[in-house]
Amino acid sequence: MKTMSRAAVLLFALTAGIAPISADEDDPKPDARPAVPDDLIDDPHVREELGVNEFTAPSIKRIFDDLEKLTPLPADELVREMPKRMPLDRTDLALEIGFLIADGFMAVQGGHMAKIEPLAKDLQRYGRALGAGERVNRHAASLLENARKNNVEALKKELTATQRDVETDLIHLRDVDLAHLISLGGWVRALEVSSHAVQKKYTDERAKQLYREDIADYYEGIIGSLDPRISERDNLKEMRKIIAELRDIMILEEGKKPNEQTVKSISASAGKLATLALTRKK
């Protein structure tokens, strides 16, 4: 997915300052992480100066931008409600935050501002569970205030103020596994809804937005590069397998057109990925 709307980053800002999953000063396999696709990175100067490549998750903002081209987004037809009980495992927390961010973006995109307040409160809870700092609460308070006022413009201004702050925090995480998992969760949820949207209103042009084998390849490699205690979990191993299959499905050869059967396959795989991503550690 080539470019994504700025509305999602405001919700992503609530996770700024979250503590890493574990210290990563002695990462046993740093070179295993694949390069981030160039068009998923917001600022080439940041990429150059801060080494945004193998070690940094792609901008979740970019992952959501393409959803603008696929509106209306049928997120309400694919509801993924989080259990009231918080997960105990930090991997589960990170993946679920990615889902919450994606759902928040789609709520803003669809003008469903009433959904933002409960979602922002959920993000606060998840942020606290991960050891987030005071800045998370400050962003959450601003988001809640403007959601109550239904003030979309104020939300956009808040986004402008926090976007660079969020990016910098992610870049400087000593252990980037958390950032990758949040990004992975957001991508899975975005793919689930976007592929369903294309199925409901199919055109070749809309379908082309789903043919991003480079992004699938990136996330497949990222899962393999995570700490083995994470990457060897049953649900993540199965996710990696499905994403590898998606990578092949998403290849659109030169001169070829998208087709509805491929979109159907992508949608089915995205649904499986979403279920696996929300399968908590027992």
PDB file of C-alpha atoms in Angstrom:
ATOM      1  CA  MET A   1       0.000   0.000   0.000  1.00  0.00           C
ATOM      2  CA  LYS A   2       1.793   3.067  -1.273  1.00  0.00           C
ATOM      3  CA  THR A   3       0.793   6.092   0.835  1.00  0.00           C
ATOM      4  CA  MET A   4      -1.519   6.385   3.890  1.00  0.00           C
ATOM      5  CA  SER A   5      -3.711   9.172   5.590  1.00  0.00           C
ATOM      6  CA  ARG A   6      -2.426  11.329   8.402  1.00  0.00           C
ATOM      7  CA  ALA A   7      -5.444  10.629  10.608  1.00  0.00           C
ATOM      8  CA  ALA A   8      -4.051   7.315  11.779  1.00  0.00           C
ATOM      9  CA  VAL A   9      -0.885   8.798  13.239  1.00  0.00           C
ATOM     10  CA  LEU A  10      -2.791  10.724  15.895  1.00  0.00           C
ATOM     11  CA  LEU A  11      -4.002   7.474  17.318  1.00  0.00           C
ATOM     12  CA  PHE A  12      -0.561   5.987  16.866  1.00  0.00           C
ATOM     13  CA  ALA A  13       0.755   8.942  18.871  1.00  0.00           C
ATOM     14  CA  LEU A  14      -0.868   7.511  21.969  1.00  0.00           C
ATOM     15  CA  THR A  15       1.714   4.773  21.920  1.00  0.00           C
ATOM     16  CA  ALA A  16       4.672   7.141  21.682  1.00  0.00           C
ATOM     17  CA  GLY A  17       7.120   6.579  24.484  1.00  0.00           C
ATOM     18  CA  ILE A  18       6.106   2.963  25.120  1.00  0.00           C
ATOM     19  CA  ALA A  19       8.863   0.907  26.646  1.00  0.00           C
ATOM     20  CA  PRO A  20      10.528  -1.734  24.442  1.00  0.00           C
ATOM     21  CA  ILE A  21       9.650  -5.390  24.826  1.00  0.00           C
ATOM     22  CA  SER A  22      13.088  -6.159  26.117  1.00  0.00           C
ATOM     23  CA  ALA A  23      16.548  -4.637  26.048  1.00  0.00           C
ATOM     24  CA  ASP A  24      18.144  -5.077  22.661  1.00  0.00           C
ATOM     25  CA  GLU A  25      21.684  -3.889  23.108  1.00  0.00           C
ATOM     26  CA  ASP A  26      22.961  -7.351  22.260  1.00  0.00           C
ATOM     27  CA  ASP A  27      20.559  -8.186  19.447  1.00  0.00           C
ATOM     28  CA  PRO A  28      21.754 -11.636  18.318  1.00  0.00           C
ATOM     29  CA  LYS A  29      20.775 -11.160  14.687  1.00  0.00           C
ATOM     30  CA  PRO A  30      20.375  -7.473  13.764  1.00  0.00           C
ATOM     31  CA  ASP A  31      21.280  -8.071  10.135  1.00  0.00           C
ATOM     32  CA  ALA A  32      18.314 -10.414   9.689  1.00  0.00           C
ATOM     33  CA  ARG A  33      15.843  -7.535   9.478  1.00  0.00           C
ATOM     34  CA  PRO A  34      14.872  -6.631   5.914  1.00  0.00           C
ATOM     35  CA  ALA A  35      14.973  -3.098   4.604  1.00  0.00           C
ATOM     36  CA  VAL A  36      11.790  -1.083   4.959  1.00  0.00           C
ATOM     37  CA  PRO A  37      10.127  -0.411   1.572  1.00  0.00           C
ATOM     38  CA  ASP A  38      11.099   3.150   0.675  1.00  0.00           C
ATOM     39  CA  ASP A  39       7.582   4.451   0.251  1.00  0.00           C
ATOM     40  CA  LEU A  40       6.671   3.403   3.788  1.00  0.00           C
ATOM     41  CA  ILE A  41       9.125   5.885   5.269  1.00  0.00           C
ATOM     42  CA  ASP A  42       7.861   9.428   5.674  1.00  0.00           C
ATOM     43  CA  ASP A  43      10.997  11.548   5.608  1.00  0.00           C
ATOM     44  CA  PRO A  44      14.109  10.637   3.607  1.00  0.00           C
ATOM     45  CA  HIS A  45      16.229  12.935   5.774  1.00  0.00           C
ATOM     46  CA  VAL A  46      15.145  11.121   8.917  1.00  0.00           C
ATOM     47  CA  ARG A  47      15.895   7.837   7.178  1.00  0.00           C
ATOM     48  CA  GLU A  48      19.366   8.989   6.207  1.00  0.00           C
ATOM     49  CA  GLU A  49      20.298  10.658   9.479  1.00  0.00           C
ATOM     50  CA  LEU A  50      18.880   8.135  11.913  1.00  0.00           C
ATOM     51  CA  GLY A  51      19.498   4.932   9.994  1.00  0.00           C
ATOM     52  CA  VAL A  52      15.898   4.079   9.189  1.00  0.00           C
ATOM     53  CA  ASN A  53      16.396   0.791   7.375  1.00  0.00           C
ATOM     54  CA  GLU A  54      16.942  -2.677   8.808  1.00  0.00           C
ATOM     55  CA  PHE A  55      16.330  -1.524  12.340  1.00  0.00           C
ATOM     56  CA  THR A  56      13.153   0.517  12.077  1.00  0.00           C
ATOM     57  CA  ALA A  57       9.503  -0.332  11.559  1.00  0.00           C
ATOM     58  CA  PRO A  58       7.729   1.285   8.605  1.00  0.00           C
ATOM     59  CA  SER A  59       5.543   4.279   9.264  1.00  0.00           C
ATOM     60  CA  ILE A  60       2.094   3.048  10.203  1.00  0.00           C
ATOM     61  CA  LYS A  61       0.860   6.317   8.700  1.00  0.00           C
ATOM     62  CA  ARG A  62       1.967   5.125   5.291  1.00  0.00           C
ATOM     63  CA  ILE A  63       0.291   1.779   5.778  1.00  0.00           C
ATOM     64  CA  PHE A  64      -3.064   3.469   6.316  1.00  0.00           C
ATOM     65  CA  ASP A  65      -2.857   6.158   3.613  1.00  0.00           C
ATOM     66  CA  ASP A  66      -4.006   3.905   0.783  1.00  0.00           C
ATOM     67  CA  LEU A  67      -7.235   3.182   2.614  1.00  0.00           C
ATOM     68  CA  GLU A  68      -8.388   6.647   1.552  1.00  0.00           C
ATOM     69  CA  LYS A  69      -8.533   5.361  -2.004  1.00  0.00           C
ATOM     70  CA  LEU A  70     -10.838   2.512  -0.976  1.00  0.00           C
ATOM     71  CA  THR A  71     -13.549   4.370   0.913  1.00  0.00           C
ATOM     72  CA  PRO A  72     -16.122   3.640   2.153  1.00  0.00           C
ATOM     73  CA  LEU A  73     -14.325   1.252   4.465  1.00  0.00           C
ATOM     74  CA  PRO A  74     -16.556  -1.592   5.676  1.00  0.00           C
ATOM     75  CA  ALA A  75     -14.862  -1.940   9.077  1.00  0.00           C
ATOM     76  CA  ASP A  76     -18.213  -2.433  10.816  1.00  0.00           C
ATOM     77  CA  GLU A  77     -18.729  -5.601   8.788  1.00  0.00           C
ATOM     78  CA  LEU A  78     -15.490  -7.049  10.161  1.00  0.00           C
ATOM     79  CA  VAL A  79     -15.659  -6.131  13.835  1.00  0.00           C
ATOM     80  CA  ARG A  80     -12.747  -7.352  15.950  1.00  0.00           C
ATOM     81  CA  GLU A  81     -13.658  -6.601  19.549  1.00  0.00           C
ATOM     82  CA  MET A  82     -10.874  -6.816  22.107  1.00  0.00           C
ATOM     83  CA  PRO A  83     -11.594  -8.815  25.260  1.00  0.00           C
ATOM     84  CA  LYS A  84     -12.224  -6.667  28.337  1.00  0.00           C
ATOM     85  CA  ARG A  85      -9.378  -8.467  30.088  1.00  0.00           C
ATOM     86  CA  MET A  86      -6.004  -7.064  29.134  1.00  0.00           C
ATOM     87  CA  PRO A  87      -3.482  -9.541  27.727  1.00  0.00           C
ATOM     88  CA  LEU A  88      -0.643 -10.453  30.063  1.00  0.00           C
ATOM     89  CA  ASP A  89       1.918 -10.932  27.298  1.00  0.00           C
ATOM     90  CA  ARG A  90       3.644  -7.862  25.824  1.00  0.00           C
ATOM     91  CA  THR A  91       3.662  -9.348  22.324  1.00  0.00           C
ATOM     92  CA  ASP A  92      -0.129  -9.615  22.471  1.00  0.00           C
ATOM     93  CA  LEU A  93      -0.363  -6.052  23.790  1.00  0.00           C
ATOM     94  CA  ALA A  94       1.683  -4.708  20.876  1.00  0.00           C
ATOM     95  CA  LEU A  95      -0.242  -6.583  18.185  1.00  0.00           C
ATOM     96  CA  GLU A  96      -3.577  -5.518  19.662  1.00  0.00           C
ATOM     97  CA  ILE A  97      -2.477  -1.889  19.849  1.00  0.00           C
ATOM     98  CA  GLY A  98      -1.836  -2.094  16.105  1.00  0.00           C
ATOM     99  CA  PHE A  99      -5.423  -3.250  15.609  1.00  0.00           C
ATOM    100  CA  LEU A 100      -6.763  -0.458  17.818  1.00  0.00           C
ATOM    101  CA  ILE A 101      -4.799   2.156  15.876  1.00  0.00           C
ATOM    102  CA  ALA A 102      -6.145   0.829  12.577  1.00  0.00           C
ATOM    103  CA  ASP A 103      -9.718   0.831  13.846  1.00  0.00           C
ATOM    104  CA  GLY A 104      -9.247   4.345  15.154  1.00  0.00           C
ATOM    105  CA  PHE A 105      -8.040   5.522  11.766  1.00  0.00           C
ATOM    106  CA  MET A 106     -11.025   3.965  10.061  1.00  0.00           C
ATOM    107  CA  ALA A 107     -13.400   5.557  12.575  1.00  0.00           C
ATOM    108  CA  VAL A 108     -11.934   9.017  11.885  1.00  0.00           C
ATOM    109  CA  GLN A 109     -11.876   8.357   8.146  1.00  0.00           C
ATOM    110  CA  GLY A 110     -15.538   7.378   8.228  1.00  0.00           C
ATOM    111  CA  GLY A 111     -16.563  10.306  10.423  1.00  0.00           C
ATOM    112  CA  HIS A 112     -17.573   8.022  13.298  1.00  0.00           C
ATOM    113  CA  MET A 113     -16.217  10.289  15.988  1.00  0.00           C
ATOM    114  CA  ALA A 114     -18.312   8.691  18.735  1.00  0.00           C
ATOM    115  CA  LYS A 115     -16.093   5.625  18.434  1.00  0.00           C
ATOM    116  CA  ILE A 116     -12.909   7.544  19.183  1.00  0.00           C
ATOM    117  CA  GLU A 117     -13.521   8.142  22.883  1.00  0.00           C
ATOM    118  CA  PRO A 118     -13.813   4.474  23.931  1.00  0.00           C
ATOM    119  CA  LEU A 119     -10.978   3.558  21.586  1.00  0.00           C
ATOM    120  CA  ALA A 120      -8.720   6.257  23.044  1.00  0.00           C
ATOM    121  CA  LYS A 121      -9.445   4.958  26.521  1.00  0.00           C
ATOM    122  CA  ASP A 122      -8.470   1.460  25.371  1.00  0.00           C
ATOM    123  CA  LEU A 123      -5.206   2.813  24.006  1.00  0.00           C
ATOM    124  CA  GLN A 124      -4.555   4.476  27.353  1.00  0.00           C
ATOM    125  CA  ARG A 125      -5.042   1.155  29.116  1.00  0.00           C
ATOM    126  CA  TYR A 126      -2.750  -0.634  26.696  1.00  0.00           C
ATOM    127  CA  GLY A 127      -0.165   2.123  26.972  1.00  0.00           C
ATOM    128  CA  ARG A 128      -0.108   1.859  30.753  1.00  0.00           C
ATOM    129  CA  ALA A 129       0.214  -1.916  30.550  1.00  0.00           C
ATOM    130  CA  LEU A 130       3.302  -1.483  28.389  1.00  0.00           C
ATOM    131  CA  GLY A 131       4.816   1.130  30.684  1.00  0.00           C
ATOM    132  CA  ALA A 132       4.069   4.229  28.612  1.00  0.00           C
ATOM    133  CA  GLY A 133       5.186   7.651  29.831  1.00  0.00           C
ATOM    134  CA  GLU A 134       3.253  10.781  30.688  1.00  0.00           C
ATOM    135  CA  ARG A 135       3.199  11.919  27.075  1.00  0.00           C
ATOM    136  CA  VAL A 136       0.802   9.096  26.207  1.00  0.00           C
ATOM    137  CA  ASN A 137      -1.711  10.372  28.709  1.00  0.00           C
ATOM    138  CA  ARG A 138      -1.282  13.918  27.425  1.00  0.00           C
ATOM    139  CA  HIS A 139      -2.012  12.892  23.839  1.00  0.00           C
ATOM    140  CA  ALA A 140      -4.902  10.734  25.000  1.00  0.00           C
ATOM    141  CA  ALA A 141      -6.411  13.608  26.959  1.00  0.00           C
ATOM    142  CA  SER A 142      -6.257  15.870  23.915  1.00  0.00           C
ATOM    143  CA  LEU A 143      -7.741  13.182  21.689  1.00  0.00           C
ATOM    144  CA  LEU A 144     -10.588  12.532  24.135  1.00  0.00           C
ATOM    145  CA  GLU A 145     -11.364  16.234  24.475  1.00  0.00           C
ATOM    146  CA  ASN A 146     -11.566  16.781  20.733  1.00  0.00           C
ATOM    147  CA  ALA A 147     -13.512  13.577  20.166  1.00  0.00           C
ATOM    148  CA  ARG A 148     -16.150  14.783  22.641  1.00  0.00           C
ATOM    149  CA  LYS A 149     -16.348  18.082  20.726  1.00  0.00           C
ATOM    150  CA  ASN A 150     -16.379  16.252  17.386  1.00  0.00           C
ATOM    151  CA  ASN A 151     -13.591  18.633  16.386  1.00  0.00           C
ATOM    152  CA  VAL A 152     -11.930  17.026  13.394  1.00  0.00           C
ATOM    153  CA  GLU A 153      -9.741  20.040  12.632  1.00  0.00           C
ATOM    154  CA  ALA A 154      -8.340  20.013  16.151  1.00  0.00           C
ATOM    155  CA  LEU A 155      -7.519  16.348  15.732  1.00  0.00           C
ATOM    156  CA  LYS A 156      -5.584  17.187  12.573  1.00  0.00           C
ATOM    157  CA  LYS A 157      -3.637  19.896  14.406  1.00  0.00           C
ATOM    158  CA  GLU A 158      -2.825  17.428  17.166  1.00  0.00           C
ATOM    159  CA  LEU A 159      -1.577  15.051  14.526  1.00  0.00           C
ATOM    160  CA  THR A 160       0.741  17.693  13.092  1.00  0.00           C
ATOM    161  CA  ALA A 161       2.166  18.415  16.539  1.00  0.00           C
ATOM    162  CA  THR A 162       2.813  14.791  17.462  1.00  0.00           C
ATOM    163  CA  GLN A 163       3.818  13.140  14.189  1.00  0.00           C
ATOM    164  CA  ARG A 164       7.554  13.858  14.339  1.00  0.00           C
ATOM    165  CA  ASP A 165       7.625  13.084  18.043  1.00  0.00           C
ATOM    166  CA  VAL A 166       6.179   9.633  17.422  1.00  0.00           C
ATOM    167  CA  GLU A 167       8.566   8.867  14.574  1.00  0.00           C
ATOM    168  CA  THR A 168      11.565   9.884  16.656  1.00  0.00           C
ATOM    169  CA  ASP A 169      10.475   7.697  19.559  1.00  0.00           C
ATOM    170  CA  LEU A 170      10.116   4.685  17.311  1.00  0.00           C
ATOM    171  CA  ILE A 171      13.463   5.244  15.662  1.00  0.00           C
ATOM    172  CA  HIS A 172      15.227   5.430  19.011  1.00  0.00           C
ATOM    173  CA  LEU A 173      13.738   2.301  20.563  1.00  0.00           C
ATOM    174  CA  ARG A 174      16.677   0.151  21.596  1.00  0.00           C
ATOM    175  CA  ASP A 175      14.579  -2.940  20.929  1.00  0.00           C
ATOM    176  CA  VAL A 176      12.457  -2.424  17.839  1.00  0.00           C
ATOM    177  CA  ASP A 177      10.455  -5.637  18.220  1.00  0.00           C
ATOM    178  CA  LEU A 178       7.632  -3.688  19.856  1.00  0.00           C
ATOM    179  CA  ALA A 179       7.495  -1.184  17.014  1.00  0.00           C
ATOM    180  CA  HIS A 180       7.478  -3.974  14.441  1.00  0.00           C
ATOM    181  CA  LEU A 181       4.644  -5.790  16.207  1.00  0.00           C
ATOM    182  CA  ILE A 182       2.508  -2.650  16.425  1.00  0.00           C
ATOM    183  CA  SER A 183       3.131  -1.998  12.739  1.00  0.00           C
ATOM    184  CA  LEU A 184       2.381  -5.645  11.875  1.00  0.00           C
ATOM    185  CA  GLY A 185      -0.920  -5.542  13.757  1.00  0.00           C
ATOM    186  CA  GLY A 186      -1.952  -2.340  12.006  1.00  0.00           C
ATOM    187  CA  TRP A 187      -1.039  -3.714   8.593  1.00  0.00           C
ATOM    188  CA  VAL A 188      -2.971  -6.942   9.143  1.00  0.00           C
ATOM    189  CA  ARG A 189      -6.106  -5.066  10.195  1.00  0.00           C
ATOM    190  CA  ALA A 190      -5.769  -2.586   7.322  1.00  0.00           C
ATOM    191  CA  LEU A 191      -5.317  -5.430   4.836  1.00  0.00           C
ATOM    192  CA  GLU A 192      -8.338  -7.277   6.215  1.00  0.00           C
ATOM    193  CA  VAL A 193     -10.637  -4.276   5.775  1.00  0.00           C
ATOM    194  CA  SER A 194      -9.158  -2.981   2.517  1.00  0.00           C
ATOM    195  CA  SER A 195      -9.336  -6.344   0.763  1.00  0.00           C
ATOM    196  CA  HIS A 196     -12.951  -6.701   1.881  1.00  0.00           C
ATOM    197  CA  ALA A 197     -13.661  -3.204   0.561  1.00  0.00           C
ATOM    198  CA  VAL A 198     -12.243  -4.152  -2.842  1.00  0.00           C
ATOM    199  CA  GLN A 199     -14.345  -7.306  -2.902  1.00  0.00           C
ATOM    200  CA  LYS A 200     -17.494  -5.297  -2.232  1.00  0.00           C
ATOM    201  CA  LYS A 201     -16.737  -2.766  -4.968  1.00  0.00           C
ATOM    202  CA  TYR A 202     -14.309  -4.322  -7.409  1.00  0.00           C
ATOM    203  CA  THR A 203     -12.391  -2.399 -10.025  1.00  0.00           C
ATOM    204  CA  ASP A 204      -8.945  -3.148 -11.390  1.00  0.00           C
ATOM    205  CA  GLU A 205      -7.684   0.198 -10.104  1.00  0.00           C
ATOM    206  CA  ARG A 206      -8.900  -0.466  -6.567  1.00  0.00           C
ATOM    207  CA  ALA A 207      -7.528  -3.994  -6.666  1.00  0.00           C
ATOM    208  CA  LYS A 208      -4.056  -2.720  -7.600  1.00  0.00           C
ATOM    209  CA  GLN A 209      -3.760  -1.203  -4.124  1.00  0.00           C
ATOM    210  CA  LEU A 210      -3.573  -4.731  -2.705  1.00  0.00           C
ATOM    211  CA  TYR A 211      -0.744  -5.949  -4.928  1.00  0.00           C
ATOM    212  CA  ARG A 212       2.203  -5.047  -2.691  1.00  0.00           C
ATOM    213  CA  GLU A 213       4.428  -8.101  -2.555  1.00  0.00           C
ATOM    214  CA  ASP A 214       7.264  -5.934  -1.238  1.00  0.00           C
ATOM    215  CA  ILE A 215       5.310  -5.102   1.912  1.00  0.00           C
ATOM    216  CA  ALA A 216       4.301  -8.738   2.433  1.00  0.00           C
ATOM    217  CA  ASP A 217       7.926  -9.726   1.911  1.00  0.00           C
ATOM    218  CA  TYR A 218       9.000  -7.148   4.484  1.00  0.00           C
ATOM    219  CA  TYR A 219       6.661  -8.411   7.200  1.00  0.00           C
ATOM    220  CA  GLU A 220       7.464 -12.048   6.475  1.00  0.00           C
ATOM    221  CA  GLY A 221      11.129 -11.260   7.028  1.00  0.00           C
ATOM    222  CA  ILE A 222      10.431  -9.161  10.096  1.00  0.00           C
ATOM    223  CA  ILE A 223       8.654 -12.005  11.884  1.00  0.00           C
ATOM    224  CA  GLY A 224      11.667 -14.194  11.283  1.00  0.00           C
ATOM    225  CA  SER A 225      14.000 -11.548  12.708  1.00  0.00           C
ATOM    226  CA  LEU A 226      12.160 -11.130  16.013  1.00  0.00           C
ATOM    227  CA  ASP A 227      13.453 -12.536  19.270  1.00  0.00           C
ATOM    228  CA  PRO A 228      12.987 -16.345  19.020  1.00  0.00           C
ATOM    229  CA  ARG A 229      10.750 -16.252  22.088  1.00  0.00           C
ATOM    230  CA  ILE A 230       8.358 -14.235  19.920  1.00  0.00           C
ATOM    231  CA  SER A 231       8.946 -15.559  16.411  1.00  0.00           C
ATOM    232  CA  GLU A 232       8.584 -19.186  17.520  1.00  0.00           C
ATOM    233  CA  ARG A 233       5.116 -18.697  18.927  1.00  0.00           C
ATOM    234  CA  ASP A 234       2.632 -20.899  17.074  1.00  0.00           C
ATOM    235  CA  ASN A 235       0.449 -18.029  15.901  1.00  0.00           C
ATOM    236  CA  LEU A 236       3.390 -15.996  14.587  1.00  0.00           C
ATOM    237  CA  LYS A 237       4.913 -18.987  12.808  1.00  0.00           C
ATOM    238  CA  GLU A 238       1.592 -19.567  11.060  1.00  0.00           C
ATOM    239  CA  MET A 239       1.301 -15.859  10.259  1.00  0.00           C
ATOM    240  CA  ARG A 240       4.738 -15.904   8.674  1.00  0.00           C
ATOM    241  CA  LYS A 241       3.722 -18.846   6.489  1.00  0.00           C
ATOM    242  CA  ILE A 242       0.526 -17.120   5.329  1.00  0.00           C
ATOM    243  CA  ILE A 243       2.340 -13.848   4.622  1.00  0.00           C
ATOM    244  CA  ALA A 244       4.923 -15.712   2.535  1.00  0.00           C
ATOM    245  CA  GLU A 245       2.066 -17.160   0.488  1.00  0.00           C
ATOM    246  CA  LEU A 246       0.513 -13.692   0.186  1.00  0.00           C
ATOM    247  CA  ARG A 247       3.794 -12.335  -1.119  1.00  0.00           C
ATOM    248  CA  ASP A 248       3.544 -14.688  -4.100  1.00  0.00           C
ATOM    249  CA  ILE A 249      -0.160 -14.012  -4.622  1.00  0.00           C
ATOM    250  CA  MET A 250       0.407 -10.256  -4.629  1.00  0.00           C
ATOM    251  CA  ILE A 251       2.894 -10.252  -7.497  1.00  0.00           C
ATOM    252  CA  LEU A 252       1.373  -8.480 -10.485  1.00  0.00           C
ATOM    253  CA  GLU A 253       3.446  -9.196 -13.565  1.00  0.00           C
ATOM    254  CA  GLU A 254       3.996  -6.445 -16.093  1.00  0.00           C
ATOM    255  CA  GLY A 255       1.150  -6.253 -18.561  1.00  0.00           C
ATOM    256  CA  LYS A 256      -1.153  -8.319 -16.358  1.00  0.00           C
ATOM    257  CA  LYS A 257      -4.353  -7.059 -14.755  1.00  0.00           C
ATOM    258  CA  PRO A 258      -5.633  -7.752 -11.240  1.00  0.00           C
ATOM    259  CA  ASN A 259      -8.496 -10.214 -10.957  1.00  0.00           C
ATOM    260  CA  GLU A 260     -11.324 -10.819  -8.538  1.00  0.00           C
ATOM    261  CA  GLN A 261     -10.212 -14.352  -7.664  1.00  0.00           C
ATOM    262  CA  THR A 262      -6.836 -13.088  -6.440  1.00  0.00           C
ATOM    263  CA  VAL A 263      -8.532 -10.388  -4.374  1.00  0.00           C
ATOM    264  CA  LYS A 264     -10.746 -13.077  -2.854  1.00  0.00           C
ATOM    265  CA  SER A 265      -7.650 -15.094  -1.918  1.00  0.00           C
ATOM    266  CA  ILE A 266      -5.965 -12.036  -0.393  1.00  0.00           C
ATOM    267  CA  SER A 267      -9.080 -11.287   1.633  1.00  0.00           C
ATOM    268  CA  ALA A 268      -9.341 -14.850   2.933  1.00  0.00           C
ATOM    269  CA  SER A 269      -5.678 -14.842   3.953  1.00  0.00           C
ATOM    270  CA  ALA A 270      -6.042 -11.454   5.640  1.00  0.00           C
ATOM    271  CA  GLY A 271      -8.934 -12.793   7.700  1.00  0.00           C
ATOM    272  CA  LYS A 272      -6.813 -15.716   8.862  1.00  0.00           C
ATOM    273  CA  LEU A 273      -3.959 -13.366   9.726  1.00  0.00           C
ATOM    274  CA  ALA A 274      -6.270 -11.183  11.806  1.00  0.00           C
ATOM    275  CA  THR A 275      -7.544 -14.162  13.780  1.00  0.00           C
ATOM    276  CA  LEU A 276      -4.007 -15.398  14.405  1.00  0.00           C
ATOM    277  CA  ALA A 277      -2.724 -11.962  15.395  1.00  0.00           C
ATOM    278  CA  LEU A 278      -5.415 -11.726  18.078  1.00  0.00           C
ATOM    279  CA  THR A 279      -4.724 -15.237  19.413  1.00  0.00           C
ATOM    280  CA  ARG A 280      -3.266 -14.575  22.829  1.00  0.00           C
ATOM    281  CA  LYS A 281      -0.534 -16.541  24.506  1.00  0.00           C
ATOM    282  CA  LYS A 282      -1.961 -19.095  26.928  1.00  0.00           C
TER     283      LYS A 282
END
